[in-house]
Coordinates of C-alpha atoms and ligand atoms in Angstrom, one line a residue:
M204 CA -40.7 11.8 15.1
K205 CA -40.1 9.7 12.0
P206 CA -36.3 8.9 11.6
L207 CA -34.7 10.7 8.6
N208 CA -33.6 9.0 5.5
I209 CA -29.8 9.4 5.0
L210 CA -27.9 9.8 1.7
L211 CA -24.1 9.8 1.8
I212 CA -22.6 10.9 -1.5
V213 CA -18.9 10.3 -1.9
L214 CA -17.0 12.1 -4.7
D215 CA -13.8 10.1 -5.2
A216 CA -10.6 12.1 -5.5
T217 CA -12.3 15.5 -5.7
R218 CA -10.3 18.6 -4.8
T219 CA -11.9 21.5 -3.0
D220 CA -10.5 24.1 -5.4
Y221 CA -12.3 22.5 -8.3
C222 CA -15.7 23.0 -6.6
S223 CA -17.1 26.4 -7.3
C224 CA -18.5 26.7 -3.8
Y225 CA -14.9 26.4 -2.5
G226 CA -13.7 29.1 -4.9
A227 CA -13.0 27.3 -8.3
V228 CA -12.6 30.0 -10.9
Q229 CA -14.9 28.1 -13.3
P230 CA -18.5 27.2 -12.4
L231 CA -17.8 23.4 -12.3
T232 CA -20.2 22.2 -9.6
P233 CA -23.6 23.8 -9.8
A234 CA -25.4 20.9 -8.0
L235 CA -23.0 21.0 -5.1
D236 CA -23.1 24.8 -5.0
Q237 CA -26.9 24.7 -4.7
L238 CA -26.8 22.1 -2.0
A239 CA -24.3 24.3 -0.1
A240 CA -26.3 27.4 -0.6
N241 CA -29.1 25.7 1.3
G242 CA -27.0 23.7 3.7
L243 CA -23.9 23.7 5.8
L244 CA -20.5 23.9 4.2
F245 CA -17.3 23.0 6.0
E246 CA -14.4 25.1 4.8
R247 CA -11.8 23.1 6.7
A248 CA -12.7 19.4 6.4
Y249 CA -9.9 16.9 6.3
A250 CA -9.7 13.3 5.2
S251 CA -8.0 10.9 7.5
A252 CA -6.0 9.3 4.7
P253 CA -5.2 10.2 1.0
W254 CA -6.6 7.1 -0.7
T255 CA -9.9 5.3 -0.8
L256 CA -9.6 2.2 1.4
P257 CA -8.3 3.9 4.6
A258 CA -10.2 7.2 4.0
M259 CA -13.5 5.4 3.5
S260 CA -12.9 3.0 6.4
A261 CA -12.4 6.1 8.6
I262 CA -15.7 7.5 7.4
L263 CA -17.5 4.2 8.0
T264 CA -16.0 3.5 11.4
G265 CA -15.2 6.9 12.9
L266 CA -11.7 5.6 13.6
Y267 CA -8.3 6.6 12.3
P268 CA -6.6 4.1 9.9
T269 CA -4.0 3.4 12.6
Q270 CA -6.9 2.3 14.9
T271 CA -8.2 -0.3 12.5
G272 CA -4.9 -1.1 10.9
V273 CA -6.6 -0.9 7.5
G274 CA -3.8 1.2 5.8
E275 CA -1.3 -1.6 6.4
K276 CA -3.4 -4.7 6.3
R277 CA -5.5 -3.4 3.4
V278 CA -8.7 -5.0 4.8
L279 CA -11.2 -3.7 7.4
D280 CA -11.6 -6.4 10.0
P281 CA -15.2 -7.4 10.7
E282 CA -14.9 -6.6 14.4
H283 CA -15.0 -2.9 13.5
Q284 CA -18.7 -2.3 13.3
T285 CA -19.4 0.0 10.4
L286 CA -21.9 2.8 10.0
A287 CA -24.1 0.6 7.7
S288 CA -24.1 -2.3 10.2
R289 CA -25.0 0.1 13.1
L290 CA -27.8 1.7 11.1
K291 CA -29.1 -1.7 10.0
A292 CA -29.2 -2.8 13.7
S293 CA -31.3 0.4 14.3
G294 CA -33.9 -0.6 11.7
Y295 CA -32.5 1.2 8.7
A296 CA -32.5 -0.4 5.2
T297 CA -29.0 0.0 3.8
F298 CA -27.7 0.3 0.2
A299 CA -24.4 1.2 -1.5
I300 CA -23.4 1.7 -5.1
S301 CA -19.8 1.9 -6.2
K302 CA -17.4 1.6 -9.0
N303 CA -14.3 1.7 -6.8
S304 CA -12.9 -1.8 -6.3
W305 CA -11.6 -1.0 -2.8
F306 CA -15.3 -1.2 -2.1
S307 CA -15.3 -5.0 -2.6
T308 CA -16.1 -7.7 -0.2
E309 CA -12.4 -8.7 -0.1
F310 CA -11.6 -5.4 1.7
G311 CA -14.3 -5.3 4.3
L312 CA -16.0 -2.0 3.5
P313 CA -19.4 -3.3 2.2
Q314 CA -20.1 -4.7 5.7
G315 CA -23.7 -4.0 6.8
F316 CA -25.2 -3.1 3.4
D317 CA -28.3 -5.0 2.5
V318 CA -27.7 -4.3 -1.1
F319 CA -24.3 -3.6 -2.5
H320 CA -24.5 -2.6 -6.2
K321 CA -21.3 -3.1 -8.1
L322 CA -21.0 -0.8 -11.1
W323 CA -18.3 -2.9 -12.6
Q324 CA -21.0 -5.6 -13.3
L325 CA -23.7 -5.2 -15.9
L326 CA -25.8 -7.8 -14.2
Q327 CA -25.4 -8.1 -10.4
T328 CA -23.9 -11.4 -9.3
D329 CA -21.5 -12.6 -6.5
V330 CA -19.0 -13.6 -9.2
D331 CA -16.7 -10.8 -10.3
L332 CA -15.5 -11.3 -13.8
T333 CA -16.3 -8.1 -15.6
E334 CA -13.0 -6.4 -15.6
V335 CA -11.4 -9.3 -17.5
N336 CA -10.9 -7.1 -20.6
L337 CA -9.4 -9.2 -23.3
T338 CA -9.2 -6.3 -25.7
Q339 CA -6.9 -4.0 -23.8
A340 CA -3.4 -3.2 -24.9
Y341 CA -1.9 -5.1 -22.0
P342 CA -2.9 -8.8 -22.4
A343 CA -4.6 -10.3 -19.4
E344 CA -2.4 -12.7 -17.4
R345 CA -2.8 -16.4 -17.9
N346 CA -3.9 -16.9 -14.3
L347 CA -6.5 -14.2 -14.7
L348 CA -8.0 -16.0 -17.7
I349 CA -8.0 -19.4 -15.9
S350 CA -9.6 -17.9 -12.8
A351 CA -12.2 -16.1 -15.0
A352 CA -13.0 -19.3 -16.8
K353 CA -13.5 -21.1 -13.5
G354 CA -15.4 -18.3 -12.0
A355 CA -17.7 -18.1 -15.0
M356 CA -18.9 -21.6 -14.1
R357 CA -19.9 -20.5 -10.5
G358 CA -23.3 -19.2 -9.7
N359 CA -25.5 -18.0 -12.5
V360 CA -23.6 -19.0 -15.6
L361 CA -25.8 -17.0 -18.0
K362 CA -25.3 -13.8 -16.0
N363 CA -21.6 -14.4 -15.9
A364 CA -21.5 -14.8 -19.6
V365 CA -23.4 -11.6 -20.2
N366 CA -21.0 -9.7 -17.8
L367 CA -18.0 -11.0 -19.7
A368 CA -19.6 -10.2 -23.0
S369 CA -20.4 -6.7 -21.8
R370 CA -16.8 -6.0 -21.3
R371 CA -15.9 -7.5 -24.6
I372 CA -18.2 -5.2 -26.6
K373 CA -17.8 -2.3 -24.2
L374 CA -21.4 -2.0 -23.1
L375 CA -20.0 -0.5 -20.0
N376 CA -18.9 2.7 -21.6
D377 CA -15.2 3.3 -20.9
S378 CA -15.7 7.1 -21.0
D379 CA -18.0 6.8 -18.0
Y380 CA -16.9 5.4 -14.7
G381 CA -20.4 4.5 -13.8
A382 CA -22.1 7.9 -13.2
R383 CA -24.5 7.3 -16.0
R384 CA -25.5 4.0 -14.6
T385 CA -25.9 5.1 -11.0
L386 CA -29.2 6.9 -11.0
A387 CA -31.5 4.0 -12.1
P388 CA -30.5 1.4 -9.4
V389 CA -30.5 4.1 -6.7
K390 CA -34.0 5.3 -7.7
K391 CA -35.2 1.7 -7.9
W392 CA -33.9 0.8 -4.5
I393 CA -35.0 4.0 -2.7
S394 CA -38.5 3.8 -4.2
A395 CA -39.0 0.2 -2.9
Q396 CA -38.2 1.1 0.8
R397 CA -40.9 1.3 3.4
T398 CA -38.6 1.9 6.4
P399 CA -36.0 4.7 6.9
W400 CA -33.1 4.1 4.6
F401 CA -29.4 4.8 4.4
A402 CA -28.0 5.0 0.9
M403 CA -24.3 5.5 0.0
V404 CA -23.5 6.6 -3.6
H405 CA -19.8 6.6 -4.5
Y406 CA -18.9 8.4 -7.7
L407 CA -15.5 7.6 -9.3
E408 CA -15.5 10.0 -12.2
A409 CA -12.7 12.3 -10.9
H410 CA -10.4 9.4 -10.3
L411 CA -7.6 8.7 -12.8
E412 CA -7.9 7.9 -15.6
Y413 CA -9.5 11.2 -16.7
K414 CA -11.6 10.1 -19.7
P415 CA -14.9 11.9 -19.5
P416 CA -17.5 11.7 -22.3
V417 CA -16.1 13.6 -25.3
A418 CA -18.6 16.5 -25.1
W419 CA -17.5 17.2 -21.5
A420 CA -13.8 17.0 -22.5
R421 CA -14.4 19.4 -25.4
R422 CA -16.2 21.9 -23.2
F423 CA -13.2 22.3 -20.9
S424 CA -10.4 22.1 -23.5
D425 CA -8.6 25.0 -25.1
N426 CA -6.3 22.8 -27.0
W427 CA -8.4 20.0 -28.5
P428 CA -5.5 18.1 -30.3
L429 CA -3.6 17.9 -27.0
T430 CA -6.7 16.9 -25.1
Q431 CA -7.3 14.2 -27.6
K432 CA -3.8 12.9 -27.2
L433 CA -4.2 12.6 -23.4
L434 CA -7.6 10.9 -23.9
A435 CA -6.0 8.3 -26.1
A436 CA -2.9 7.9 -23.9
D437 CA -2.2 5.4 -21.1
Q438 CA -2.6 8.1 -18.4
L439 CA -1.4 5.8 -15.6
R440 CA 1.9 5.4 -17.5
L441 CA 2.1 9.2 -17.9
C442 CA 1.3 9.7 -14.2
Y443 CA 3.9 7.4 -12.9
R444 CA 6.7 8.5 -15.2
H445 CA 5.9 12.1 -14.2
I446 CA 5.9 11.4 -10.5
T447 CA 9.2 9.5 -10.6
G448 CA 10.7 12.3 -12.7
V449 CA 11.7 9.9 -15.5
E450 CA 9.6 11.8 -18.0
R451 CA 7.8 14.9 -16.8
L452 CA 4.7 16.1 -18.6
T453 CA 5.2 19.5 -20.3
P454 CA 3.5 22.6 -18.9
D455 CA 1.0 22.4 -21.9
E456 CA 0.3 18.8 -21.1
L457 CA -0.2 19.5 -17.5
H458 CA -2.6 22.3 -18.4
A459 CA -4.6 19.9 -20.6
W460 CA -4.4 17.3 -17.8
R461 CA -6.1 19.7 -15.4
Q462 CA -8.7 20.6 -17.9
L463 CA -9.6 16.9 -18.3
Y464 CA -9.8 16.6 -14.5
A465 CA -12.1 19.7 -14.4
A466 CA -14.3 18.0 -17.0
E467 CA -14.6 14.9 -14.9
V468 CA -15.5 17.0 -11.8
A469 CA -18.2 18.8 -13.8
Y470 CA -19.5 15.6 -15.3
Q471 CA -19.7 14.0 -11.9
D472 CA -21.5 17.0 -10.5
H473 CA -24.0 16.8 -13.3
A474 CA -24.7 13.1 -12.4
M475 CA -25.1 14.0 -8.8
G476 CA -27.4 16.9 -9.8
Q477 CA -29.7 14.4 -11.6
L478 CA -29.9 12.3 -8.4
L479 CA -30.7 15.3 -6.2
N480 CA -33.3 16.5 -8.7
W481 CA -35.0 13.1 -8.6
L482 CA -35.1 13.3 -4.8
K483 CA -36.8 16.6 -5.1
Q484 CA -39.3 15.5 -7.7
S485 CA -40.1 12.3 -5.7
G486 CA -40.7 14.1 -2.4
Y487 CA -37.7 12.6 -0.6
Y488 CA -35.5 15.7 -0.6
D489 CA -37.1 17.4 2.4
D490 CA -36.9 14.6 4.9
T491 CA -33.5 13.3 3.9
L492 CA -30.1 14.1 5.5
I493 CA -27.8 14.6 2.5
I494 CA -24.0 14.6 3.1
V495 CA -21.6 15.1 0.2
V496 CA -17.9 14.6 0.8
A497 CA -14.8 13.6 -1.1
D498 CA -12.9 10.6 0.2
H499 CA -9.6 12.5 -0.5
G500 CA -8.3 15.0 -3.0
E501 CA -5.9 14.8 -6.0
S502 CA -2.5 16.2 -6.8
M503 CA -2.2 18.4 -9.9
D504 CA 1.6 18.6 -10.0
E505 CA 2.0 20.2 -6.5
H506 CA 5.4 18.9 -5.3
G507 CA 5.7 17.2 -8.7
L508 CA 2.9 14.7 -7.9
L509 CA -0.2 13.6 -9.7
A510 CA -3.1 11.3 -8.7
H511 CA -3.3 10.7 -4.9
L512 CA 0.0 9.1 -4.1
Y513 CA 3.0 9.5 -1.7
S514 CA 2.0 12.7 0.1
L515 CA -0.2 14.3 2.7
H516 CA -0.1 17.8 1.3
E517 CA -3.2 19.9 1.3
P518 CA -4.5 19.0 -2.2
L519 CA -4.8 15.4 -1.0
I520 CA -6.4 15.8 2.4
H521 CA -8.4 19.0 2.3
V522 CA -11.8 18.0 0.9
P523 CA -15.3 19.4 0.2
L524 CA -17.9 18.6 2.8
V525 CA -21.5 19.8 2.7
I526 CA -24.5 18.7 4.8
H527 CA -28.1 19.5 3.9
G528 CA -31.3 18.5 5.6
P529 CA -34.0 19.4 8.0
D530 CA -32.7 21.4 11.0
I531 CA -29.4 21.9 9.2
P532 CA -28.4 25.6 9.0
C533 CA -29.3 27.0 5.6
G534 CA -26.5 28.6 3.6
R535 CA -24.0 28.7 6.5
R536 CA -20.2 28.2 6.1
T537 CA -18.2 27.1 9.0
E538 CA -14.4 27.5 9.5
A539 CA -14.4 24.7 12.2
L540 CA -11.5 22.3 11.7
V541 CA -13.1 18.8 11.2
Q542 CA -12.3 15.3 10.1
T543 CA -14.5 13.5 7.6
Q544 CA -14.4 10.4 9.8
D545 CA -16.9 12.4 12.0
I546 CA -19.5 11.7 9.4
F547 CA -19.8 8.4 11.2
G548 CA -21.0 10.0 14.5
T549 CA -23.0 12.7 12.7
V550 CA -25.2 10.1 10.9
L551 CA -25.6 7.9 14.0
A552 CA -26.7 11.0 16.0
V553 CA -29.2 12.0 13.3
A554 CA -30.5 8.4 13.1
G555 CA -30.9 8.3 16.8
A556 CA -28.7 5.2 16.9
A557 CA -26.3 4.4 19.8
M558 CA -23.1 6.4 19.8
P559 CA -19.9 4.5 20.6
P560 CA -17.5 6.5 22.8
H561 CA -15.3 7.6 20.0
A562 CA -18.1 9.0 17.8
R563 CA -18.5 12.8 17.4
S564 CA -21.1 14.6 15.5
L565 CA -20.3 17.4 13.0
L566 CA -23.5 19.1 14.1
D567 CA -22.4 19.5 17.8
T568 CA -21.5 23.0 19.0
N569 CA -18.0 21.9 20.0
V570 CA -17.2 20.5 16.6
D571 CA -14.0 22.5 16.1
R572 CA -11.0 20.3 16.6
R573 CA -7.6 21.7 17.9
Y574 CA -6.0 19.6 15.2
V575 CA -6.7 17.0 12.5
V576 CA -4.6 14.0 11.6
A577 CA -4.1 12.1 8.3
E578 CA -2.1 9.0 7.7
Y579 CA -0.4 7.4 4.7
G580 CA 0.8 3.9 5.4
A581 CA 4.1 3.0 3.7
P582 CA 3.4 2.0 0.0
R583 CA 4.9 -1.2 -1.3
M584 CA 7.3 -1.6 -4.2
P585 CA 5.3 -1.8 -7.4
R586 CA 5.1 -5.3 -9.0
Q587 CA 7.5 -6.2 -11.7
E588 CA 4.8 -6.4 -14.4
L589 CA 3.8 -2.8 -13.7
L590 CA 7.4 -1.5 -13.7
K591 CA 7.7 -3.1 -17.1
R592 CA 4.4 -1.6 -18.3
F593 CA 5.6 1.9 -17.3
D594 CA 9.3 1.3 -18.3
L595 CA 10.4 2.2 -14.8
Q596 CA 13.0 0.8 -12.4
A597 CA 12.4 -0.2 -8.8
E598 CA 14.9 2.5 -7.7
D599 CA 12.7 5.2 -9.3
F600 CA 10.3 4.6 -6.4
A601 CA 12.8 4.7 -3.6
P602 CA 12.0 8.2 -2.3
F603 CA 8.3 7.3 -1.9
L604 CA 8.5 4.1 0.0
R605 CA 7.9 5.5 3.5
G606 CA 4.9 6.0 5.8
L607 CA 3.7 9.5 6.6
T608 CA 1.6 11.1 9.3
A609 CA 0.4 14.7 9.2
L610 CA -1.0 16.8 12.1
R611 CA -2.6 20.0 11.1
T612 CA -3.8 22.9 13.1
K613 CA -5.4 26.0 11.6
Q614 CA -1.9 27.6 11.4
H615 CA 0.6 24.9 11.0
K616 CA 1.2 21.4 9.7
L617 CA 3.6 18.8 11.0
V618 CA 4.5 15.9 8.6
V619 CA 6.6 13.0 10.0
S620 CA 7.8 10.0 8.1
T621 CA 8.9 6.5 9.0
A622 CA 12.2 7.4 7.4
G623 CA 12.7 10.0 10.2
D624 CA 11.9 13.2 8.2
V625 CA 10.2 16.0 10.0
E626 CA 8.6 18.9 8.1
L627 CA 6.8 21.9 9.5
F628 CA 4.7 24.2 7.3
D629 CA 3.4 27.6 8.1
L630 CA 0.1 27.3 6.3
Q631 CA -1.0 30.9 6.8
N632 CA 2.1 32.3 5.1
D633 CA 3.0 29.3 2.9
P634 CA -0.3 27.6 1.9
A635 CA 1.5 25.7 -0.9
E636 CA 3.7 24.0 1.7
L637 CA 6.9 24.9 -0.1
A638 CA 9.3 25.8 2.8
N639 CA 10.0 23.4 5.7
Q640 CA 10.2 25.6 8.8
A641 CA 11.1 22.8 11.3
E642 CA 14.4 24.5 12.2
R643 CA 13.2 28.1 12.0
M644 CA 10.1 27.7 14.2
P645 CA 11.3 25.6 17.2
D646 CA 8.4 26.7 19.4
A647 CA 5.7 25.8 16.9
L648 CA 7.5 22.5 16.3
A649 CA 7.5 21.6 20.0
D650 CA 3.8 22.5 20.2
L651 CA 2.9 20.3 17.3
Q652 CA 5.1 17.4 18.4
A653 CA 3.4 17.6 21.8
M654 CA 0.0 17.4 20.1
H655 CA 1.3 14.5 18.0
A656 CA 2.3 12.6 21.1
E657 CA -1.1 13.4 22.6
W658 CA -2.8 12.1 19.5
Q659 CA -0.7 8.9 19.5
A660 CA -1.6 8.2 23.1
S661 CA -5.3 8.8 22.4
V662 CA -5.4 6.3 19.5
G663 CA -2.9 3.8 20.9
A664 CA -0.3 4.4 18.1
S665 CA 3.1 3.4 19.3
S666 CA 5.2 5.0 16.5
I667 CA 4.9 7.8 14.0
A668 CA 3.4 5.4 11.5
P669 CA 3.4 1.6 11.4
T670 CA 6.8 0.4 10.1
T671 CA 6.0 -3.3 10.1
V672 CA 5.0 -4.6 6.7
V673 CA 1.9 -6.8 7.0
A674 CA 1.1 -9.1 4.1
P675 CA -1.7 -7.8 2.1
P676 CA -4.9 -9.9 1.8
T677 CA -5.0 -12.4 -1.0
V678 CA -7.4 -11.2 -3.6
T679 CA -8.7 -12.8 -6.7
P680 CA -7.0 -12.0 -10.0
E681 CA -10.2 -10.2 -11.0
V682 CA -10.0 -7.8 -8.1
A683 CA -6.3 -7.3 -8.6
E684 CA -7.0 -6.5 -12.3
R685 CA -9.6 -3.9 -11.3
L686 CA -7.3 -2.3 -8.8
K687 CA -4.6 -2.1 -11.5
A688 CA -7.0 -0.3 -13.7
L689 CA -7.4 2.3 -11.0
G690 CA -3.6 2.7 -10.9
Y691 CA -2.7 0.8 -7.8
L692 CA 0.6 -0.9 -8.4
D693 CA 1.3 -3.2 -5.6
Ligands
ZN220 ZN1 -10.7 7.4 -3.5

C-alpha cells in the first residue's frame, strides 16, 4: 500500500470555544467544521504546555517539556529526534512553513525539515533580517542595526537588501501574519513531490497582536470606533498592563478585544479552507492524513489574564484537535482524554515508521488517558527595556514568576507551583476553575497527588517543576526582535 501523505496544520493560540465545531456561538470556523464533520474530533485534547516552543516540541517529539528540558532551556536539543527527522529517515519528503519565530533554527524545532519556509522573509535566505523594522514606534536598538548591517553582507546580498526593503515599505502586510502568503509556497512544494510527503503549516493569525485585515475586523465588530482604537493601539502594552492589574481594560474594551480575536480565528480558518480546497481540487485530499490542532489556547480575561501567559487554566491547554483521512472514522466525536503530543506517535504509526517506546497513537483503541499533564516553566523577569515600554515595574510581575504543573483527569485538576501553591479544581461543578477545593476535597487531592507522583516517576521529573534557572540560548538580535514582536518579554 502506498504510504499516505501527511499534513499537520497548527493553529497558534486558538481556543476550542471559538471553533464552531466545539460550540462557538458564531459560525467562525466553517473549514474546520467541515473537516470535523467528515473526520474524527477530539473533545478533550490537551496541550502539554501553554506556549509555542514547549507545546510544539512536545508534538514533534512525543515527549513532555520536562523530558526534553525545552521549557527551561528554550532550545530543543538535537538528540531528541523529531517527527520530521523520523519521517525523513523513512523516505518522506518534509516541509514546514511558519511565521512563529520560536520555529527558528536557534530553538531546534525545524530539525528534519528538507524545506523550512520562513514567512517573516519575503525572499527565502539563511540570513534573518526582515523584522528589522526601522519605522516602528520603538526605535530599533543600536546593536540590532549593527548586526543587521553585518548580516546583510552575508550570503545573497541582493536578497537581503530586498528583505530589508520589504519591511521598510511594508510589503509584508502588517494586518496579515502570513496566512495570505502561505498557500502559494505550500502548493508549489507539494506539487513538486514525487515521494510521500509530510507538510507542516503553522498559522499565527490568532496570536497577539489581533490585527486582522480591516474587512474581517469590521465583520465581527459591533462598536467600530472602539475596534479601530484597539487596532491602532500597542496591544502588547494593553495586555501586560491589564494582566499586572496596573491598568485594566474596561468591559467594553474586553468585548472589542474578543471580537478582534474572533475575527482572527475566522480569517485563519478562511486561509486554512483555501488550502483544504486546493488539496481537494488537486486530488491530494483523499490520500492525505490531515491533522488540525492548536499548539495551545488563549486567555480572554479568565482569572484576569490575556494572551497565553502565567497560567495552566483550561482556556490555555484545552485545544481543538481534528483528524481526517482514509480509514479515519467519519463524523465521529470522541470524549477520550488525550494529549496533543500523541500526534507524534499517530503520524509515525500512519506512516509505517518505527515507533519509539514512548510513542502512542491517537487512533489506537486504548487512546483514553487516565490523566493529562501540562507544564509551564518559570517565566523570567521581563527585560528593562520592555518594562520601560509598558511603563511597568519589576514588582508588578512578582506573582507570576513561578513554574506550574497541571494534572487533569476528566473530573478534577491539580495545579502545583514551584512557589508551593496547591490548587484543586472540581471541573464538573466549576468548569471556570474559580474555587480551590484542595482543603475541601482531601480524598480527591490525595488521588491526584498520587497520580502526579506516578507521572513524575514515569517521566523522570524530580520536582513539581524545574526550579533551577538555566541560561537561555543566545539568539541574534534579529530573533530577539521577532520574539519581542510576538510579546515575549524575557
Ligand atoms: Zn503558540
